[in-house]
XYZ file of C-alpha atoms in Angstrom:
322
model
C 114.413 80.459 78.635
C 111.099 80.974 76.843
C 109.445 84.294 77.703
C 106.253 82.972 78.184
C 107.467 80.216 79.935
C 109.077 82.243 81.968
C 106.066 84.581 83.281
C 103.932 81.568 84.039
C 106.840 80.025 86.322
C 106.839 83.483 88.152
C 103.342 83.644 88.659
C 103.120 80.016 89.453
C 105.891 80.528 92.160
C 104.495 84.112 93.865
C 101.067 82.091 94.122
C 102.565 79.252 96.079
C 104.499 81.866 98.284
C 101.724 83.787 98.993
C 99.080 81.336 99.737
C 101.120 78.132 101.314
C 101.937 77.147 104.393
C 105.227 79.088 105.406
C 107.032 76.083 106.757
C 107.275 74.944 103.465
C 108.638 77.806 101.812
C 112.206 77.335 103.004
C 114.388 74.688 104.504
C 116.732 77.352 105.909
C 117.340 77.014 109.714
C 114.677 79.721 110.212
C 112.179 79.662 112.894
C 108.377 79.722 111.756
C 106.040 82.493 112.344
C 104.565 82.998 115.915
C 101.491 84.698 114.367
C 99.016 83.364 111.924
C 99.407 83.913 108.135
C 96.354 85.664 106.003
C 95.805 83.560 103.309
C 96.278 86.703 100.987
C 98.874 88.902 101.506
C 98.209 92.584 101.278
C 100.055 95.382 99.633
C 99.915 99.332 98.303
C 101.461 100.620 95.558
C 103.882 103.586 95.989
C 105.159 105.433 92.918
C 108.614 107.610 92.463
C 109.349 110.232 90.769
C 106.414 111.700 88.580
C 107.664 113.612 85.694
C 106.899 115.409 82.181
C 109.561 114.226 79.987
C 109.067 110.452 80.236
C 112.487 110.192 77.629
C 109.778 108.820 74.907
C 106.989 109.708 72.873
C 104.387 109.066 75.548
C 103.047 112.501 76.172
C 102.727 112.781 80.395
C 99.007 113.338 80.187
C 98.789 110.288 78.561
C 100.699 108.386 81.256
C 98.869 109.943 84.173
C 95.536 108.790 82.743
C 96.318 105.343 81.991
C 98.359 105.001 85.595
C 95.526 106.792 87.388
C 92.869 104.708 85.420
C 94.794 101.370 86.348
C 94.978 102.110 89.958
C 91.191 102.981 89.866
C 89.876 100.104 88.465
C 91.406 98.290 91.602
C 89.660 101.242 94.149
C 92.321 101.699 95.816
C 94.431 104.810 96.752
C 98.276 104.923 96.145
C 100.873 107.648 97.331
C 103.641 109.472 94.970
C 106.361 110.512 95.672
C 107.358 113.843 94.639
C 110.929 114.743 93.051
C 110.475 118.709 92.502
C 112.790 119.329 89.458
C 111.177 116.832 87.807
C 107.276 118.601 87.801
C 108.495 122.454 88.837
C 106.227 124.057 86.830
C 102.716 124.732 86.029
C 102.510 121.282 83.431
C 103.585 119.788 86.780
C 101.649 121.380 89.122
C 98.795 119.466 86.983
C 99.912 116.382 86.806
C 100.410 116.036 90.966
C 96.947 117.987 90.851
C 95.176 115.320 89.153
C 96.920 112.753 92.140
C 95.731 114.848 94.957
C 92.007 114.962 93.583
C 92.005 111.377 92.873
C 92.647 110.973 96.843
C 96.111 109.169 96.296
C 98.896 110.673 99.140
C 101.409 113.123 98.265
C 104.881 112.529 99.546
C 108.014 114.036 99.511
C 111.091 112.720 97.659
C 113.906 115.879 97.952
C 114.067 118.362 95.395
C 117.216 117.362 93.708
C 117.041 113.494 94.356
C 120.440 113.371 95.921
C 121.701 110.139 97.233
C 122.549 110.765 101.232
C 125.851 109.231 100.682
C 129.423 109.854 101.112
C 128.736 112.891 98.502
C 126.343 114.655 100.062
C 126.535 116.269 103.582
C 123.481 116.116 105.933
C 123.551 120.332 105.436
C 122.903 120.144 101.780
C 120.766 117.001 101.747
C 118.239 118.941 104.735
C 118.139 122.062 102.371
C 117.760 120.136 99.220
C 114.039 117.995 101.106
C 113.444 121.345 102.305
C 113.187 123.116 99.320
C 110.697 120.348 98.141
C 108.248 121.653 100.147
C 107.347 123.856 98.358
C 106.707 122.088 95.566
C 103.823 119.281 97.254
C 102.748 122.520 99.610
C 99.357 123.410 97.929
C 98.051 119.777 98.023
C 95.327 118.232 100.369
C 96.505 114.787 100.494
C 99.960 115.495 101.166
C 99.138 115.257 104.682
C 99.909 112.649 106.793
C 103.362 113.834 105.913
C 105.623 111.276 104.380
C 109.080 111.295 103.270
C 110.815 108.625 101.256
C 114.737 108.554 100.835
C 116.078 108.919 96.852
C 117.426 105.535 96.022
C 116.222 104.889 99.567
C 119.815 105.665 101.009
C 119.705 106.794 104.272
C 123.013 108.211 105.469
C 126.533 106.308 105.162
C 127.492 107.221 108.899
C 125.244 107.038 111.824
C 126.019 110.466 112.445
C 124.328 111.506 109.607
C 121.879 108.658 109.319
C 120.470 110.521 113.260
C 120.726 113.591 112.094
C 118.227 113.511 109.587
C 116.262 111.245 111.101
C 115.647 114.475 113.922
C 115.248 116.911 111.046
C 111.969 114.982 109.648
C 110.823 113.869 113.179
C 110.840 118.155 114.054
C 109.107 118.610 110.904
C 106.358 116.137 111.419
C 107.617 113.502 108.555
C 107.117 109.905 108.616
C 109.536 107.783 106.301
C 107.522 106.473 103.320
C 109.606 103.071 103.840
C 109.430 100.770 101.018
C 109.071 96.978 101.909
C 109.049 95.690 98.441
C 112.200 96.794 96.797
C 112.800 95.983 93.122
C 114.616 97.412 89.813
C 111.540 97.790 87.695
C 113.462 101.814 86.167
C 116.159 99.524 84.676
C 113.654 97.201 82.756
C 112.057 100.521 81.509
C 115.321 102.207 80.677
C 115.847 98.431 78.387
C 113.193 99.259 76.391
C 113.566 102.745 75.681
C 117.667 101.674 74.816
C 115.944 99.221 72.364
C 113.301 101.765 71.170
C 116.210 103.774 69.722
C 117.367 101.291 67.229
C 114.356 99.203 66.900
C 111.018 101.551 67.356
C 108.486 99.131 66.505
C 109.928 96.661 69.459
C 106.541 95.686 71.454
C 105.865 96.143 74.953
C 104.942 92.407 75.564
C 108.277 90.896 76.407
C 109.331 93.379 78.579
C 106.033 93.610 80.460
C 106.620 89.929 81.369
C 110.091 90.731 82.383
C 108.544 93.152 84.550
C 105.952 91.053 85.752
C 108.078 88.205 86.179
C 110.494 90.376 88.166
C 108.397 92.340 90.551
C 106.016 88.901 92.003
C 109.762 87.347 92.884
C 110.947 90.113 94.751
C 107.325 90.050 96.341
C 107.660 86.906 97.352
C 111.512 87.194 98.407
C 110.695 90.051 100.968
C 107.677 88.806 101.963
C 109.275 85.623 103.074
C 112.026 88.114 104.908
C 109.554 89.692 106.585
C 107.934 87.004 107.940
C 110.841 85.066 108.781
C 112.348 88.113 110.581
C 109.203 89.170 112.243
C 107.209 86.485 113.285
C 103.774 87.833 111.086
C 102.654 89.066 107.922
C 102.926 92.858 107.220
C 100.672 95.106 104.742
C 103.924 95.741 102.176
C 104.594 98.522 100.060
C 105.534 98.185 96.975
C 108.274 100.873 95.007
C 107.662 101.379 91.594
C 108.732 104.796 89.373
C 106.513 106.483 86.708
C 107.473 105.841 83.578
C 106.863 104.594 79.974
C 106.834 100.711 80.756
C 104.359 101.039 83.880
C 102.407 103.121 82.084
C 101.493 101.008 79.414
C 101.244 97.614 81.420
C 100.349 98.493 85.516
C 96.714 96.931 84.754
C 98.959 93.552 83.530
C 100.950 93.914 86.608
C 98.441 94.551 89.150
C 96.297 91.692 88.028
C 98.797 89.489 88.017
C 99.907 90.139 91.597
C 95.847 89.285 92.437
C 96.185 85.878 90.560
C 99.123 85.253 92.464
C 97.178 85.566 95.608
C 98.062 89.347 96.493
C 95.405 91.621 98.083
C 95.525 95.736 96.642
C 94.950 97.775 99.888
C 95.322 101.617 100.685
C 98.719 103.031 100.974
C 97.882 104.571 104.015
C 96.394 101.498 105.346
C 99.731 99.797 104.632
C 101.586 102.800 106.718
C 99.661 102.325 109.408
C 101.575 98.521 110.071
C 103.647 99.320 113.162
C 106.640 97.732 111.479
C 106.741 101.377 109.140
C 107.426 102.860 113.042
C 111.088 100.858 112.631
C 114.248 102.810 112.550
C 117.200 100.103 112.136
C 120.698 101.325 113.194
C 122.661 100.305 110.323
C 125.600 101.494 108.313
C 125.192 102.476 105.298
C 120.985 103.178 106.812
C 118.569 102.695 103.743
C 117.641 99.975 101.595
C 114.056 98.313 101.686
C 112.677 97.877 105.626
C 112.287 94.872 105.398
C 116.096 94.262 104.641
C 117.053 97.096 106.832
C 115.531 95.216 109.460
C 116.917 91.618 108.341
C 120.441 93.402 108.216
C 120.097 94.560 111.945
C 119.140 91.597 113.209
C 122.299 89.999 111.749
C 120.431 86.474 111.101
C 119.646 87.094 107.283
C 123.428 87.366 106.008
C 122.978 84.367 103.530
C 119.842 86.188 102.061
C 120.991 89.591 101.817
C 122.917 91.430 99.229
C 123.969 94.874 98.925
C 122.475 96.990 97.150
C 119.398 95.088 98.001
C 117.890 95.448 93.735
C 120.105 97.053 91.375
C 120.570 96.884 87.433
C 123.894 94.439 87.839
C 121.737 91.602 88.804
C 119.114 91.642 86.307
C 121.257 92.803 83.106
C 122.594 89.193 82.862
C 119.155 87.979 82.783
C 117.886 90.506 80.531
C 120.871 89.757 78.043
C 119.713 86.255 78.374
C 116.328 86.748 76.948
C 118.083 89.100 74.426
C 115.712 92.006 75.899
């Protein structure tokens, strides 16, 4: 498919799902919503994982200016979520510095960013999001405190899933649930691949990918949510620092505005009831929205597990030869 082509049908479709009437949107047996829709749907942007070596030649100063300067322009505030190795040391006691002054929230996101899987016991995982405390300790805006899951996995047994769950309720966390899941660290980890044979590659096509890619899953989990819930929710959406959002989150925030998406406050978005949800499920984790859908057990033609991952979007990447 044609690249440009291809960003205009994206934007084209996330417009129509945001702004038209829901019983259109799908033909699935489904009810409609109880509650009315808002003709613009809102959402916050949440960002993983700030770090110094960005694995290219932008320079982390750089990339904290232009990501700071692109969420500015929009006035809104965003949270970031903290990985201590990635920023323990003074470089990156400065970068989450320049965060807390801007007024964005500072979250934690474990120390280590181990996956709370079959590999990891709830012992080590507790002492590894401990030890990250540390690290986001000295910073105003890191209260409310929030804590967001690495790869968003939650526990592979409901033993440990509850467990942890009681550890951050003692400590006075709330989960920094995303709602809008997506894969945007494997389109950045495409371009840096092609970087190393082809340097002068430009940003363009993959900034459409990107585009392209983050207004479907938008739309897909939007949908979810309102099909599941009966309303519209203020989303979050996860994306990670990097090179790629560096250079094109102005691109990608205006085009979620011209397809009919509202900016808001992350903690405006947190303050949705729906972030209150704990879903017992097995493996826990995943997006809220399609922890949620998975509980429910009425969503199992729409779901599939992992909810975003690089296996589904390599084929289409190879496609456009990207």
């Amino acid at each position: 498919m044609n690249r440009r082509r291809f960003l205009s049908s994206a934007i084209k479709t996330g417009a129509a799902l945001s702004c038209a009437p829901i019983s259109n949107l799908f033909s699935a047996p489904f009810p409609s919503p109880k509650a009315p829709v808002p003709v613009r749907p809102q959402l916050a942007l949440t960002m993983d994982d700030p770090a110094l070596n960005l694995q290219s030649g932008l320079k982390w100063q750089d990339a904290n200016s232009r990501i700071l300067k692109a969420i500015a322009s929009r006035n809104v505030r965003a949270a970031l979520f903290v990985c201590g190795m990635r920023v323990d040391d003074p470089e990156g006691a400065k970068l989450i510095n320049a965060w807390d002054q801007a007024g964005h929230l500072i979250g934690n996101h474990s120390y280590s960013h181990l996956a709370y899987m079959e590999r990891t016991s709830y012992a080590d995982f507790a002492v590894d999001v401990l030890k990250n405390e540390k690290i986001i300790a000295p910073y105003q805006n890191r209260r409310p405190q929030l804590f967001r899951y690495p790869f968003l996995k939650e526990g592979d047994t409901a033993e440990k899933r509850d467990k942890f769950r009681a550890l951050l309720k003692e400590r006075g966390y709330r989960v920094g649930h995303v709602t809008i899941d997506a894969s945007d660290w494997y389109v950045n980890q495409r371009l840096l691949h092609r970087w190393e044979t082809q340097p002068n590659t430009p940003v363009a096509a993959y900034r459409d990918y990107l585009t392209a890619h983050l207004l479907d899953r938008a739309a897909f989990y939007r949908q979810l949510a309102i099909d599941l819930l009966g309303r519209d929710i203020r989303h979050t959406l996860l994306v990670h620092y990097n090179t790629l959002n560096a250079m094109v989150l102005p691109d990608v925030m205006a085009a979620f505005e011209s397809a009919g998406w509202q900016w808001v406050d992350a903690s405006l978005a947190f303050e949705d009831p729906v972030f209150q949800s704990q879903p017992k499920i097995v493996p826990a984790g995943e997006s809220l929205v399609w922890a949620l859908a998975k509980e429910s057990g009425r969503f199992a033609d729409r779901l599939r597990y992992p909810g975003e991952d690089d296996v589904y979007e390599r084929p289409k990447m190879d496609a456009l030869q990207l």
